[in-house]
CSV table of C-alpha atoms in Angstrom, one decimal:
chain,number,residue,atom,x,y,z
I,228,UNK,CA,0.0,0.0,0.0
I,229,UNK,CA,1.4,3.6,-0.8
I,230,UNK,CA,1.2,6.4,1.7
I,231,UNK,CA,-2.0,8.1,0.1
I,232,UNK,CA,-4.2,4.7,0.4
I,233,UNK,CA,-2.9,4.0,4.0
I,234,UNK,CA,-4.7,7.6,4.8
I,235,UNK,CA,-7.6,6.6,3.2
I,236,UNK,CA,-7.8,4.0,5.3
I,237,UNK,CA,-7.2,6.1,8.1
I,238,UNK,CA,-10.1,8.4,7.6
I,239,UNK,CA,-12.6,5.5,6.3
I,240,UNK,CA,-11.8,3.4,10.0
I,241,UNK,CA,-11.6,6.5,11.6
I,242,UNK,CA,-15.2,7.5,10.9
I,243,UNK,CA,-16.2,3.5,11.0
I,244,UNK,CA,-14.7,3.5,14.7
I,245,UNK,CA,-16.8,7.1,15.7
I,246,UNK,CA,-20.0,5.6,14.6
I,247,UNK,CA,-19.3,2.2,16.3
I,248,UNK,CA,-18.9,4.2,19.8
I,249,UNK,CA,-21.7,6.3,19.2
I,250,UNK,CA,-24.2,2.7,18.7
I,251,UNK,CA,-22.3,1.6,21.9
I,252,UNK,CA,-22.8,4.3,24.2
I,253,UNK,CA,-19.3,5.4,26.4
I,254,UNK,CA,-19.9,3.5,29.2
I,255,UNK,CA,-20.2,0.1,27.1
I,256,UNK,CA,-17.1,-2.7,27.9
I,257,UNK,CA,-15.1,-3.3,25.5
I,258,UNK,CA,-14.9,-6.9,25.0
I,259,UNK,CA,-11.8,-6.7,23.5
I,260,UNK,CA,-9.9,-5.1,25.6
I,261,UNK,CA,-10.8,-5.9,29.3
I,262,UNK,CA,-10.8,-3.8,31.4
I,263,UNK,CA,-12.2,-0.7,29.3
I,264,UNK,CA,-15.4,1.2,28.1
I,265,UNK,CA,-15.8,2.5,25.3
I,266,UNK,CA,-15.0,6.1,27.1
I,267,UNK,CA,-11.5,4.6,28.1
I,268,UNK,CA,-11.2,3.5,24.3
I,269,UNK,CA,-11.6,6.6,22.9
I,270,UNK,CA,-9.6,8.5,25.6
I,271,UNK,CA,-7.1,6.5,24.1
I,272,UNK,CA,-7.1,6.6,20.9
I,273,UNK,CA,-7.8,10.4,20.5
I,274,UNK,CA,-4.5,11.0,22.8
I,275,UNK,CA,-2.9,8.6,20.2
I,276,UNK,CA,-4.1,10.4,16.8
I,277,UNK,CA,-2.5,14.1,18.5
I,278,UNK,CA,0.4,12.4,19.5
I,279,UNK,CA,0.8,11.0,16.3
I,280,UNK,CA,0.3,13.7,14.3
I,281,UNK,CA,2.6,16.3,16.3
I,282,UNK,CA,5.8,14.5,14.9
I,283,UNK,CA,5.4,14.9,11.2
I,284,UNK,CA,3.7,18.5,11.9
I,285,UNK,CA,6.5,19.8,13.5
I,286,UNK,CA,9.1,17.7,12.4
I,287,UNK,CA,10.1,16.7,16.0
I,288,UNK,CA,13.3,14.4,15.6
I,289,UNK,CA,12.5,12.7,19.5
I,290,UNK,CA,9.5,11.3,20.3
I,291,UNK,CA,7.1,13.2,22.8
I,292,UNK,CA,5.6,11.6,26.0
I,293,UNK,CA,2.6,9.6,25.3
I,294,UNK,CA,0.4,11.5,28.1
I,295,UNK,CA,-2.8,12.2,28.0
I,296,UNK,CA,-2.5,15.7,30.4
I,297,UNK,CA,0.7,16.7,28.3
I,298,UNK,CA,0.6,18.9,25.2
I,299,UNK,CA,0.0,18.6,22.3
I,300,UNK,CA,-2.6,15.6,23.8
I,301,UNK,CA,-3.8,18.5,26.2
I,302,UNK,CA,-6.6,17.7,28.8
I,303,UNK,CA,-9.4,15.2,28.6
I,304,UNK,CA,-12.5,16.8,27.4
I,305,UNK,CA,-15.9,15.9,29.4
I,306,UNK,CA,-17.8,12.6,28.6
I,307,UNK,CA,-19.9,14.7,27.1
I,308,UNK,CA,-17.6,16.0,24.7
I,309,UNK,CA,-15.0,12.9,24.3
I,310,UNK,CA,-16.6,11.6,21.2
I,311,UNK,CA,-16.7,15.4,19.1
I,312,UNK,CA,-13.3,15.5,20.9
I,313,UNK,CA,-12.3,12.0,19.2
I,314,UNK,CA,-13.5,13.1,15.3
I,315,UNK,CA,-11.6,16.6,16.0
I,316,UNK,CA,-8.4,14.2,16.7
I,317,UNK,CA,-8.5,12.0,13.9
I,318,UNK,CA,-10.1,14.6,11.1
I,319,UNK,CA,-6.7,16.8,12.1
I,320,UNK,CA,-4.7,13.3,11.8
I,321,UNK,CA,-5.7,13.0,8.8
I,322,UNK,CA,-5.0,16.8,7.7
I,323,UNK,CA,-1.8,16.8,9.0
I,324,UNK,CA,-0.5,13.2,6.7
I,325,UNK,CA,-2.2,14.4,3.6
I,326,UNK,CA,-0.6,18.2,4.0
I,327,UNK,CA,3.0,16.8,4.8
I,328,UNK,CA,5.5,17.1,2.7
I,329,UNK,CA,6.7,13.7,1.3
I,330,UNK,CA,10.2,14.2,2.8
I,331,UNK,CA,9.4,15.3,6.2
I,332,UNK,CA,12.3,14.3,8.6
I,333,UNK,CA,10.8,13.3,12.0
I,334,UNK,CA,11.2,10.7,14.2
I,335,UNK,CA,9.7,6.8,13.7
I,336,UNK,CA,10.0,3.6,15.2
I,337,UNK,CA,9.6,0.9,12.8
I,338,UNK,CA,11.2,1.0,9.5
I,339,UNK,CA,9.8,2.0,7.1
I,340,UNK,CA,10.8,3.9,3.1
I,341,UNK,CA,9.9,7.3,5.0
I,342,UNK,CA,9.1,9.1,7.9
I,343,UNK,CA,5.8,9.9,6.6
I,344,UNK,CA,5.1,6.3,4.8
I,345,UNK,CA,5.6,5.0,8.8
I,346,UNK,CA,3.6,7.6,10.3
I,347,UNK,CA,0.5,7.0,7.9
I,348,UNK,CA,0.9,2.8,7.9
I,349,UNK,CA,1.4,2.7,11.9
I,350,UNK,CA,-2.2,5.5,12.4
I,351,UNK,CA,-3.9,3.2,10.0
I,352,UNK,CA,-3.6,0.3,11.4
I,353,UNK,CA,-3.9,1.4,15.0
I,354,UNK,CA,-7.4,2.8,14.0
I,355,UNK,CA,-8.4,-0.1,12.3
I,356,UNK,CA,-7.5,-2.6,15.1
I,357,UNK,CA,-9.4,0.2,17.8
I,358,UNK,CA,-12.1,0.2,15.3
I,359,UNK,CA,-12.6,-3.8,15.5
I,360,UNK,CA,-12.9,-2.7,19.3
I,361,UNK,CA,-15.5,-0.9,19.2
I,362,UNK,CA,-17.8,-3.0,16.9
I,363,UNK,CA,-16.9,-5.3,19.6
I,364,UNK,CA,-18.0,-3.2,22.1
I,365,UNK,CA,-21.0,-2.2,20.6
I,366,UNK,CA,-22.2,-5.7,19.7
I,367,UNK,CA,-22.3,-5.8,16.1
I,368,UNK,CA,-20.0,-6.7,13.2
I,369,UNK,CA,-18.9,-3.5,11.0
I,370,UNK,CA,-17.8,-4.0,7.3
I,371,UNK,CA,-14.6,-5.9,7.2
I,372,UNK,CA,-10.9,-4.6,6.8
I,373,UNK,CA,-10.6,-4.1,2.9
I,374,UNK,CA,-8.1,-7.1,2.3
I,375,UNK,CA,-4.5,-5.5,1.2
I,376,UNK,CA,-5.5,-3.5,4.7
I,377,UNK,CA,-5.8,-6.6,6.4
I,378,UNK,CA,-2.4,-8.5,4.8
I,379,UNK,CA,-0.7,-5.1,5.4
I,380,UNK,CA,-1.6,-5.1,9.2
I,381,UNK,CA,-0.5,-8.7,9.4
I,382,UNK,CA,3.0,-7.5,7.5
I,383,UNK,CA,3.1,-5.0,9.8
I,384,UNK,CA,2.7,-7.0,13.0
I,385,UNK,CA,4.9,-10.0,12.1
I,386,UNK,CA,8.0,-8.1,10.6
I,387,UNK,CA,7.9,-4.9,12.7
I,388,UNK,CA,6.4,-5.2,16.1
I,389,UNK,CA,7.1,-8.9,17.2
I,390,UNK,CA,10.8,-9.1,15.7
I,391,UNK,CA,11.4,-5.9,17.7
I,392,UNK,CA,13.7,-7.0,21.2
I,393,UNK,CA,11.0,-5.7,23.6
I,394,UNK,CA,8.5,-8.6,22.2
I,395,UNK,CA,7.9,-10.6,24.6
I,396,UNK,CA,7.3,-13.9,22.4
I,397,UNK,CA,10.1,-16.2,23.5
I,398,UNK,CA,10.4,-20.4,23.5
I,399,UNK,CA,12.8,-22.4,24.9
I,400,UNK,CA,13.5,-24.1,22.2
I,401,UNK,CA,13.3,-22.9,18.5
I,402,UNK,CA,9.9,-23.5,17.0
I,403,UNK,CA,7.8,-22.1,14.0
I,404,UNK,CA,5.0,-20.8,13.1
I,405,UNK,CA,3.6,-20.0,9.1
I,406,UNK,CA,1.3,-17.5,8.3
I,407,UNK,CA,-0.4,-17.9,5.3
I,408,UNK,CA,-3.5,-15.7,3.2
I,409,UNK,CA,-6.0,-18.2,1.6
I,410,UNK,CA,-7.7,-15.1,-0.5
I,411,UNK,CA,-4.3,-13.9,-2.0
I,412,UNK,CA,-0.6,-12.9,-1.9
I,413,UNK,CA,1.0,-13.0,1.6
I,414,UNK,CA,2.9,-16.0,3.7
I,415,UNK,CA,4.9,-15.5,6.5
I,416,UNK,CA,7.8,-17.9,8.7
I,417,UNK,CA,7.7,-16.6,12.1
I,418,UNK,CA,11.0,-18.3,13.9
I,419,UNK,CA,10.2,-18.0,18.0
I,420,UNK,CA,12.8,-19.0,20.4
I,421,UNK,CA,14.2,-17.4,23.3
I,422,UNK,CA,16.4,-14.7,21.3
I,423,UNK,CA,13.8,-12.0,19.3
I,424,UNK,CA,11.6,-13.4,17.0
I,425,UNK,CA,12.8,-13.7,13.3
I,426,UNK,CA,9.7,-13.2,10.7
I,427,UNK,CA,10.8,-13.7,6.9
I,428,UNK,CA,8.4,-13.8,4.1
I,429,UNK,CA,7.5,-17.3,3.1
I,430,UNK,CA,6.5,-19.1,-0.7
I,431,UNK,CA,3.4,-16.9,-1.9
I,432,UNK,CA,0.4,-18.2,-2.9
I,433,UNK,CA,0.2,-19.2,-6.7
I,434,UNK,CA,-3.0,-17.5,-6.8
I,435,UNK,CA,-6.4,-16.4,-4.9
I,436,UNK,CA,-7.6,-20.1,-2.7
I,437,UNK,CA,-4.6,-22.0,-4.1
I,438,UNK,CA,-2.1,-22.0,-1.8
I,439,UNK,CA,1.8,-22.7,-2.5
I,440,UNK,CA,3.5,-25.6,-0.3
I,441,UNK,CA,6.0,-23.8,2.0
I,442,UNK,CA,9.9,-24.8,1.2
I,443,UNK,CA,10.0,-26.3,4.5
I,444,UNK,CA,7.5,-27.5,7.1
I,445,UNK,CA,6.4,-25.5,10.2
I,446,UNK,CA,5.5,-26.2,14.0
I,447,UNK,CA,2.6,-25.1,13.3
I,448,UNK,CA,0.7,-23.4,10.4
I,449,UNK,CA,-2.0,-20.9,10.5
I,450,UNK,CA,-3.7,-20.5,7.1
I,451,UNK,CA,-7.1,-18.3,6.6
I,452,UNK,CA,-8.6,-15.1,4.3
I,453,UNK,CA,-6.8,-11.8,5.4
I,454,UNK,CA,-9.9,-10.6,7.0
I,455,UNK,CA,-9.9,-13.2,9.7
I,456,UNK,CA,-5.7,-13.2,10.3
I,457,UNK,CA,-6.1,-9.7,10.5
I,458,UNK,CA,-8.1,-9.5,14.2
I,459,UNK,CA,-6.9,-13.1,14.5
I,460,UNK,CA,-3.1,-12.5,14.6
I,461,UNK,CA,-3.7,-9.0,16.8
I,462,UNK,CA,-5.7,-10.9,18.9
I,463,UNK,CA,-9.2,-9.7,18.3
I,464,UNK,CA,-10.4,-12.8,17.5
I,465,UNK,CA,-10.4,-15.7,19.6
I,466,UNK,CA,-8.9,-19.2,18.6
I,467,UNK,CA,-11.2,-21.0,18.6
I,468,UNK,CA,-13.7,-18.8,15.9
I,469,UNK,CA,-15.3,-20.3,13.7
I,470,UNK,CA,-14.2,-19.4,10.6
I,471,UNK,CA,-12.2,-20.0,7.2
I,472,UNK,CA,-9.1,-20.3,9.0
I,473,UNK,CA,-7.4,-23.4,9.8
I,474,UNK,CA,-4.5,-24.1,12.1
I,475,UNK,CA,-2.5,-27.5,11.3
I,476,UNK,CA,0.2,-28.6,13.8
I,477,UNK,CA,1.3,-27.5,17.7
I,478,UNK,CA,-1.6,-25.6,18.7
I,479,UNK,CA,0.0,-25.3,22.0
I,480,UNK,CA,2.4,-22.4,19.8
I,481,UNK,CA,-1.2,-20.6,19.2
I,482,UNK,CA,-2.2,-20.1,23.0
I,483,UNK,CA,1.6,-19.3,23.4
I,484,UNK,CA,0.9,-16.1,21.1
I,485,UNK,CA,-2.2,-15.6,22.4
I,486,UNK,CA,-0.8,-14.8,25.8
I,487,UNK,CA,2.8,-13.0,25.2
I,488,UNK,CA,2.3,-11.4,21.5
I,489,UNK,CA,-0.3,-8.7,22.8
I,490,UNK,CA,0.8,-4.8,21.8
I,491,UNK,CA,0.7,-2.6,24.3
């Protein structure tokens, strides 16, 4: 995906997650995230969106504190307020990517061709994975994750977040796990042991539903349309769904990422 359609998905979950909360009501649970209502949700992901966009607006070469009583975040609005406080948050998100210039120099944390390219990939997904919870939280099922979304948010997780140090998905002993789109291009090796994790890109499939046999067997392999591996692999699905997606091998390795490959 190129920076321009990573924004458009940005504004189109963006507005998808707003209207979710709204149906929900703020003081709603969030399934998906225990602990929180949809108020706490929201709280969040408005602080994230002006935290976000500060960096490539002033072209801040360090990263600010994350805090929600800190500018730029500034204070929490009222409950009556925090969802017109949310859409302000994400509309100016989405001013600020589109307006930047393609070589802004600002600080990033997973690589990426460009500042900018990071900045709109990493606020698209996170608004997209927030979005799922608040369908969640609101009860019903919203349109699903357009599919090179989805395999790009898989990408994303498997070869930027979990090979990062501070991962906390470790085995003893070496084991594997492959990832692999049913509905298109996209297969991944994820190598776990107790050193970070190791994600290379595995044999693509030779077309849409027709799989291609991996060069070398894994521990356990987790095969299914992007739109399920998607909330599946960021853990807004649970294991045992029932869905199009299969899992052949250790399933013991699937509870192991269920309960150390969360983000935080």
């Amino acid at each position: 995906m190129d920076i321009s359609e990573h924004i458009d998905a940005l504004r189109l979950e963006g507005a998808l997650l707003a209207d979710a909360a709204a149906r929900a009501g703020l003081t709603a649970p969030v399934p998906t995230c225990p602990d929180w209502q949809v108020a706490d949700l929201l709280r969040h992901i408005g602080t994230v969106h002006r935290w976000a966009a500060a960096h490539p607006a002033r072209g801040l070469r360090e990263p600010l504190d994350l805090d929600g009583g800190s500018e730029p975040v500034g204070p929490m609005p009222s409950d009556a307020a925090l969802l017109d406080w949310y859409r302000e948050g994400h509309a100016a998100l989405v001013d600020t990517l589109v307006a930047a210039p393609a070589d802004v120099d600002c600080w990033f944390f997973l690589p990426a061709p460009s500042p900018l390219a990071f900045w709109a990939r990493r606020q698209a997904h996170e608004t997209a994975i927030h979005r799922l919870d608040a369908d969640a939280a609101a009860g019903t099922e919203g349109p699903r994750a357009d599919a090179a979304l989805a395999l790009d948010g898989v990408d994303e997780l498997l070869r930027g977040f979990l090979v990062r140090p501070r991962s906390k998905l470790r085995s003893e002993e070496p084991r594997t796990v492959l990832v692999r789109a049913t509905d298109g291009p996209g297969a991944w090796r994820v190598t776990i042991s107790q050193e970070p994790v190791v994600t290379a890109t595995a044999d693509a499939p030779n077309g849409p539903g027709e799989p291609g046999a991996p060069a070398e067997p894994a521990d356990l392999t987790i095969a299914g349309p992007a739109h399920e591996l998607y909330p599946l692999l960021w853990n807004r699905l649970p294991a045992d769904h029932s869905g199009a997606t299969t899992y052949t091998g250790d399933e013991d390795l699937l509870r192991l990422w269920r309960e150390t490959a969360g983000i935080g």
